[in-house]
GROMACS .gro file of N, CA and C in nm:
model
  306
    1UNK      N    1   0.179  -1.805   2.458
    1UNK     CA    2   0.044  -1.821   2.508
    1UNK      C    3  -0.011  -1.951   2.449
    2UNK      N    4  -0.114  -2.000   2.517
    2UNK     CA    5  -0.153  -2.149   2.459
    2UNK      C    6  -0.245  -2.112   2.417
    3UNK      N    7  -0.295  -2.239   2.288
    3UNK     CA    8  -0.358  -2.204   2.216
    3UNK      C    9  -0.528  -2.183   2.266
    4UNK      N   10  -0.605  -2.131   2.210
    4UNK     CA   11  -0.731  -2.065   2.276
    4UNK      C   12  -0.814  -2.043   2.167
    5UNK      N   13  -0.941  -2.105   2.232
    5UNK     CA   14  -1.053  -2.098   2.105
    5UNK      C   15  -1.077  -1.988   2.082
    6UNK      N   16  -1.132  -1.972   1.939
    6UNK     CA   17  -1.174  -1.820   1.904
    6UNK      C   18  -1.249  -1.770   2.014
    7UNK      N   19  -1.400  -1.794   2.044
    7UNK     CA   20  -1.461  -1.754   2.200
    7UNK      C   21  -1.391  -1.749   2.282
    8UNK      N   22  -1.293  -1.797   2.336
    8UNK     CA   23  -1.268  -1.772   2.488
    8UNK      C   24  -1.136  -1.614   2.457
    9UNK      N   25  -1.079  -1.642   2.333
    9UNK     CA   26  -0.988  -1.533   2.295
    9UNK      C   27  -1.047  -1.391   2.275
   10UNK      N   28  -1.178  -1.389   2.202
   10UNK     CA   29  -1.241  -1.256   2.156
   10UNK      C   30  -1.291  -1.220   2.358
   11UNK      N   31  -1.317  -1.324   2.414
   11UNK     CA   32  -1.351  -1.291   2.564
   11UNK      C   33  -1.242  -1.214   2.645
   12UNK      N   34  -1.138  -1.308   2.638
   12UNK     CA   35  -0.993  -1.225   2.753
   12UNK      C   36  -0.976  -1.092   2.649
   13UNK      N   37  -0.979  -1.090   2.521
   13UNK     CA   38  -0.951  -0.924   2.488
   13UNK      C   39  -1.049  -0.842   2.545
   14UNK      N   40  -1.203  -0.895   2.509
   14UNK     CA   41  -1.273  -0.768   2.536
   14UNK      C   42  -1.237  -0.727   2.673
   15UNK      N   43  -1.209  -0.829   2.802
   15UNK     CA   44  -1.219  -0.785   2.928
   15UNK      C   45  -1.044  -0.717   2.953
   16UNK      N   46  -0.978  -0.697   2.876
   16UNK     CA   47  -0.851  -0.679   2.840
   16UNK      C   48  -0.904  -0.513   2.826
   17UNK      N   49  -0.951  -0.524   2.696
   17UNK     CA   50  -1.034  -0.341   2.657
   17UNK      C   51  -1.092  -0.290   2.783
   18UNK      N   52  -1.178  -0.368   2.846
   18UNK     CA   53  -1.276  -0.284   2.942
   18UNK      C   54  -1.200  -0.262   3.051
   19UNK      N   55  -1.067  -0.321   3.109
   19UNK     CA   56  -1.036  -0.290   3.223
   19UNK      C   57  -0.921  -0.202   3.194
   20UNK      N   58  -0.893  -0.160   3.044
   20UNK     CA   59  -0.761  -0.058   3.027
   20UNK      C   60  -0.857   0.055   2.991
   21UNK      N   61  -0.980   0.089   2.951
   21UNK     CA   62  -1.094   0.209   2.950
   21UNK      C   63  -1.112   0.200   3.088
   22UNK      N   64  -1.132   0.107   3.203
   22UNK     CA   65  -1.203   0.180   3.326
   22UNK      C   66  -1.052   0.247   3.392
   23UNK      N   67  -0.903   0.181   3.364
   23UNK     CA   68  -0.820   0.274   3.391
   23UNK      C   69  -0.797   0.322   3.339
   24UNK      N   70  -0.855   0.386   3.226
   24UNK     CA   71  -0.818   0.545   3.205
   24UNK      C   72  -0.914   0.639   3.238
   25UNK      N   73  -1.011   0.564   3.271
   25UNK     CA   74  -1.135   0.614   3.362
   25UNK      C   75  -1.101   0.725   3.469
   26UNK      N   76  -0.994   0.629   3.564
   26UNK     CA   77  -0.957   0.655   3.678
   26UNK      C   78  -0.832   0.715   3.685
   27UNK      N   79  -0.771   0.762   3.597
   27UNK     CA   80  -0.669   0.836   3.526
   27UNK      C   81  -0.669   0.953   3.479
   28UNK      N   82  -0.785   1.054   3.541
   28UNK     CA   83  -0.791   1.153   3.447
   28UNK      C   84  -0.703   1.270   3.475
   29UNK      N   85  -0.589   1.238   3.570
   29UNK     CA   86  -0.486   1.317   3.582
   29UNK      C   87  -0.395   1.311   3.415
   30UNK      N   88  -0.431   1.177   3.379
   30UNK     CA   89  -0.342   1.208   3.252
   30UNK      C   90  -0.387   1.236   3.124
   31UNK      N   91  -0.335   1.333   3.081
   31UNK     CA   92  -0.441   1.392   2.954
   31UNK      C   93  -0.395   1.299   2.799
   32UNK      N   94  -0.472   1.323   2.697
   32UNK     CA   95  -0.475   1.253   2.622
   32UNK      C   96  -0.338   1.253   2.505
   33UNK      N   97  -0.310   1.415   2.530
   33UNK     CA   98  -0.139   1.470   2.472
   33UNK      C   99  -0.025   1.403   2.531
   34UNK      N  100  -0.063   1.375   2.644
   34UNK     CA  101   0.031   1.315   2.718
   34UNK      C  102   0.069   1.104   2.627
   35UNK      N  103  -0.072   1.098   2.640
   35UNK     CA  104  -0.065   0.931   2.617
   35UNK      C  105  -0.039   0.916   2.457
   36UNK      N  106  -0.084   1.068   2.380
   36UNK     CA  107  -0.024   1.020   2.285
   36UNK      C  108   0.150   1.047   2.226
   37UNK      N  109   0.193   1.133   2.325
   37UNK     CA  110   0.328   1.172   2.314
   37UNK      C  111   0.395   1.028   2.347
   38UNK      N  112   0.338   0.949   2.488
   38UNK     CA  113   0.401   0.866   2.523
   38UNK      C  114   0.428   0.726   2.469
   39UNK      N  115   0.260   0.707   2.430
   39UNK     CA  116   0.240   0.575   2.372
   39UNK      C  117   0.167   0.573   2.229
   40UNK      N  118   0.142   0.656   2.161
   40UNK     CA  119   0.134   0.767   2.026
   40UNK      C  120  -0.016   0.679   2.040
   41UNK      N  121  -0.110   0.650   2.141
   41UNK     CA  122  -0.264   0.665   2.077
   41UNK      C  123  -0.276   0.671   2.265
   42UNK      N  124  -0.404   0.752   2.233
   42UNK     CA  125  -0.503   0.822   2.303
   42UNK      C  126  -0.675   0.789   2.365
   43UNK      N  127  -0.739   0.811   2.455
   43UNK     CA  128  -0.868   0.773   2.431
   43UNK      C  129  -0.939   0.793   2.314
   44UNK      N  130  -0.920   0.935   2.263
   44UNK     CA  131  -0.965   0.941   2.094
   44UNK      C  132  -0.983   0.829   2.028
   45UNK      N  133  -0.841   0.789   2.025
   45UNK     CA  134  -0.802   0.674   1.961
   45UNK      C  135  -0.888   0.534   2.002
   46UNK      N  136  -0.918   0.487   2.049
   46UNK     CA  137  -1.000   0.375   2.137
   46UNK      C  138  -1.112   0.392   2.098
   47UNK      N  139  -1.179   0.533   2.120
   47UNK     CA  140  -1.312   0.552   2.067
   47UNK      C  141  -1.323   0.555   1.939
   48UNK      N  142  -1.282   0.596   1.805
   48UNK     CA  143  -1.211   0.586   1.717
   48UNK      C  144  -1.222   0.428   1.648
   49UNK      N  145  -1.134   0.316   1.741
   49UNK     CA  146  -1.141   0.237   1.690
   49UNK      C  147  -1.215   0.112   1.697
   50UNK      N  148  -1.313   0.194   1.862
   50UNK     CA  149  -1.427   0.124   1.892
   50UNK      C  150  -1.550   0.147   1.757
   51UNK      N  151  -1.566   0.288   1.742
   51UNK     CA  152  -1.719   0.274   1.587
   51UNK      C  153  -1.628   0.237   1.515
   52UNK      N  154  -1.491   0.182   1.470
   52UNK     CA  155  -1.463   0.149   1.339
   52UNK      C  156  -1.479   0.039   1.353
   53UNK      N  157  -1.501  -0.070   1.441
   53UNK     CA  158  -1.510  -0.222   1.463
   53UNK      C  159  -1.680  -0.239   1.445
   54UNK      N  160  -1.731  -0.156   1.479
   54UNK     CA  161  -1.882  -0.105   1.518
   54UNK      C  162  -1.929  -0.125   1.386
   55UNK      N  163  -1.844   0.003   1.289
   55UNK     CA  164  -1.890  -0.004   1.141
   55UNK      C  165  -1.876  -0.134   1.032
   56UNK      N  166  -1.751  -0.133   1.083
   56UNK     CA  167  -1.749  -0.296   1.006
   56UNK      C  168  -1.786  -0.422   1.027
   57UNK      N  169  -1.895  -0.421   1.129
   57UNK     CA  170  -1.999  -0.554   1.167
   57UNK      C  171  -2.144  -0.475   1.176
   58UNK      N  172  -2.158  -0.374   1.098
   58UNK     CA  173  -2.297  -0.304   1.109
   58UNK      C  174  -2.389  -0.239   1.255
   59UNK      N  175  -2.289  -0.248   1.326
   59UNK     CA  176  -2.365  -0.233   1.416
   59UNK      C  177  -2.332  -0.052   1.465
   60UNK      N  178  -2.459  -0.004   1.486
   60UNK     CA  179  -2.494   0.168   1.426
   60UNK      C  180  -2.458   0.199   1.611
   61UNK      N  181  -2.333   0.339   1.590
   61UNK     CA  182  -2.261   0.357   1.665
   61UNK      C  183  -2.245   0.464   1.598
   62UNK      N  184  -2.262   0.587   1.687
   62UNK     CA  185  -2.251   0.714   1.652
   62UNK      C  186  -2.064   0.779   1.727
   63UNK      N  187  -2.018   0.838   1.666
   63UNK     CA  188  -1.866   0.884   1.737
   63UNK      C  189  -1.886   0.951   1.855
   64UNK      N  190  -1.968   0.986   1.909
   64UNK     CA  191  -2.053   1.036   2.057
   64UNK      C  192  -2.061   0.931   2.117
   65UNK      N  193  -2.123   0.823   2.080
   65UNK     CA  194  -2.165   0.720   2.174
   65UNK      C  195  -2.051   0.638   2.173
   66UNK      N  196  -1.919   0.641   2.098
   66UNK     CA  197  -1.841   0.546   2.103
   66UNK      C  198  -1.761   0.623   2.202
   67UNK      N  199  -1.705   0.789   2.182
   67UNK     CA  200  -1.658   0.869   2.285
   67UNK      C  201  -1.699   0.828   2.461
   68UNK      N  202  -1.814   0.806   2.435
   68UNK     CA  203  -1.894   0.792   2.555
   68UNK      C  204  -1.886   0.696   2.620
   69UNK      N  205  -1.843   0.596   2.571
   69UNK     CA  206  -1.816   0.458   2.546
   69UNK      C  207  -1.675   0.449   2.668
   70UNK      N  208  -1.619   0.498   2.601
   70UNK     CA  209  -1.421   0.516   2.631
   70UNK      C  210  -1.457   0.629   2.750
   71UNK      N  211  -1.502   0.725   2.735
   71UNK     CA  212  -1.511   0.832   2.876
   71UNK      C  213  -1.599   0.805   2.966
   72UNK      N  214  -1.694   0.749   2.968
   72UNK     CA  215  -1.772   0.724   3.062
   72UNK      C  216  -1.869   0.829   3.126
   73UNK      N  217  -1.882   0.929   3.005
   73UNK     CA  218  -1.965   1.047   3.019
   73UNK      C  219  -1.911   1.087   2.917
   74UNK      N  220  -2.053   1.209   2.833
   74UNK     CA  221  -2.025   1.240   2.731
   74UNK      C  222  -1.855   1.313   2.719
   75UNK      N  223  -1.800   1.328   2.567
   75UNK     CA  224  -1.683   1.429   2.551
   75UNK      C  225  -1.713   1.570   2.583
   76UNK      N  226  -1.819   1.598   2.602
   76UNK     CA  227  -1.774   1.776   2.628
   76UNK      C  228  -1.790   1.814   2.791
   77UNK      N  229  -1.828   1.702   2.846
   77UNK     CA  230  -1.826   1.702   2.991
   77UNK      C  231  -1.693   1.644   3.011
   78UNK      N  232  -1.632   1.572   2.997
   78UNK     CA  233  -1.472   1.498   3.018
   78UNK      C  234  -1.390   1.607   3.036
   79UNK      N  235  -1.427   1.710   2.878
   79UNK     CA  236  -1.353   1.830   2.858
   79UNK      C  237  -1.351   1.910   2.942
   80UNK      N  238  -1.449   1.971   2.971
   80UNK     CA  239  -1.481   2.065   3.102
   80UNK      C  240  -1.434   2.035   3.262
   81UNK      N  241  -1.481   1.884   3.251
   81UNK     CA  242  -1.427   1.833   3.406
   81UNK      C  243  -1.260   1.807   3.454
   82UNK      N  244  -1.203   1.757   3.338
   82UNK     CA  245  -1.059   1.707   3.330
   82UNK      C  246  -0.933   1.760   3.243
   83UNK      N  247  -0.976   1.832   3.132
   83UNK     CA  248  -0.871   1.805   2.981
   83UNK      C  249  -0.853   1.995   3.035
   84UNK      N  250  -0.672   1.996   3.069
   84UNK     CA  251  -0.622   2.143   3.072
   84UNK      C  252  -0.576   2.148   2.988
   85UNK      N  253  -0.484   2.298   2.927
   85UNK     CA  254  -0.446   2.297   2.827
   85UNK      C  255  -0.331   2.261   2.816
   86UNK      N  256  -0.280   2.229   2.716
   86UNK     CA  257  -0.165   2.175   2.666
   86UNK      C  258  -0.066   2.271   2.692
   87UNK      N  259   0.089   2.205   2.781
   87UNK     CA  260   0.217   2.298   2.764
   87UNK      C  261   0.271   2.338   2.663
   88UNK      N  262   0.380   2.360   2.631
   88UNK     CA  263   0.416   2.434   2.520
   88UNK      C  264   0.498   2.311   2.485
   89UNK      N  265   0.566   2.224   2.612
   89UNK     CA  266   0.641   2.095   2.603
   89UNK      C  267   0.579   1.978   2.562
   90UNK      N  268   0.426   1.946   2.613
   90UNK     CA  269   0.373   1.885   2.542
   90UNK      C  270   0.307   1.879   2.405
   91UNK      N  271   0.291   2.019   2.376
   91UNK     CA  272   0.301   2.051   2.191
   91UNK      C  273   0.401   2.006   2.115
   92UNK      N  274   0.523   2.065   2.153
   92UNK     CA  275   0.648   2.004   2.077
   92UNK      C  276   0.665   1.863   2.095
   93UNK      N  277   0.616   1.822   2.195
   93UNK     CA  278   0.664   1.647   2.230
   93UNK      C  279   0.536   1.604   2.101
   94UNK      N  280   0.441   1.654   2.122
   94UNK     CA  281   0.310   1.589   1.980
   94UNK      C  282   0.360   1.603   1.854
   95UNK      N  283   0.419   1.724   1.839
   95UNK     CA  284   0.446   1.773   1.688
   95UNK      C  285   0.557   1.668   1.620
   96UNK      N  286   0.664   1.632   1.774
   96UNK     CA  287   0.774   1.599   1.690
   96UNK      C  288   0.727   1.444   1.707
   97UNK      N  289   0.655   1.375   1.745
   97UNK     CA  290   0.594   1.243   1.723
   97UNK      C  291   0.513   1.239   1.611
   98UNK      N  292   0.400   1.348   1.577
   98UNK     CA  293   0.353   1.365   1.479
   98UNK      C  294   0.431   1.325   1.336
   99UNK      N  295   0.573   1.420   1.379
   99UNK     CA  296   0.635   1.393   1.219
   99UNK      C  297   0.697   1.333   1.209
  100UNK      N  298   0.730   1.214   1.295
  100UNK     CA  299   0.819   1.045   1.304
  100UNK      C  300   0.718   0.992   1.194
  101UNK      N  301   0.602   1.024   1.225
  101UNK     CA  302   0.503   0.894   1.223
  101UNK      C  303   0.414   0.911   1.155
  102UNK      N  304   0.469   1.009   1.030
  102UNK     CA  305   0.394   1.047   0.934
  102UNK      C  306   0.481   1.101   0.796
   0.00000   0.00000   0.00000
């Protein structure tokens, strides 16, 4: 990649972030066990590491509003509208990623 001023770089990521949150937006066939079995982080994860970027430049971001952020409606509506329960295959596929990677 060529080289790129700090501004124009912090720019192509953020629009990098916002267009991999609006597809997972539009993704809600795939649940979050799934993305982390596959690719071991999750929307959790995003939201997660959206207030931790939040916290470490002061800027006041509640784990709701960062959830909210990444789902595009609160988490307990996401839950209700989209998130089934987990197979028994996708448990073991978590567990045994879990203990690679820990």
């Amino acid at each position: 990649m060529p080289e790129i001023d700090p501004k124009t770089q912090i720019e192509l990521e953020a629009a990098v972030f916002r267009r991999l949150v609006s597809h997972l937006r539009t993704r809600t066939d795939v649940q979050n066990i799934d993305l982390m079995n596959l690719a071991g982080f999750c929307r959790n994860c995003l939201s997660n590491w959206l207030k931790d970027a939040a916290d470490e430049t002061g800027v006041p971001l509640t784990k709701d509003e960062s959830r909210e952020a990444v789902y595009g409606m609160p988490y307990s509506d996401w839950k209700a509208k989209h998130q089934t329960e987990a197979s028994p295959e996708q448990q073991a596929g978590f567990s045994a990623s879990q203990a690679k990677d820990h």
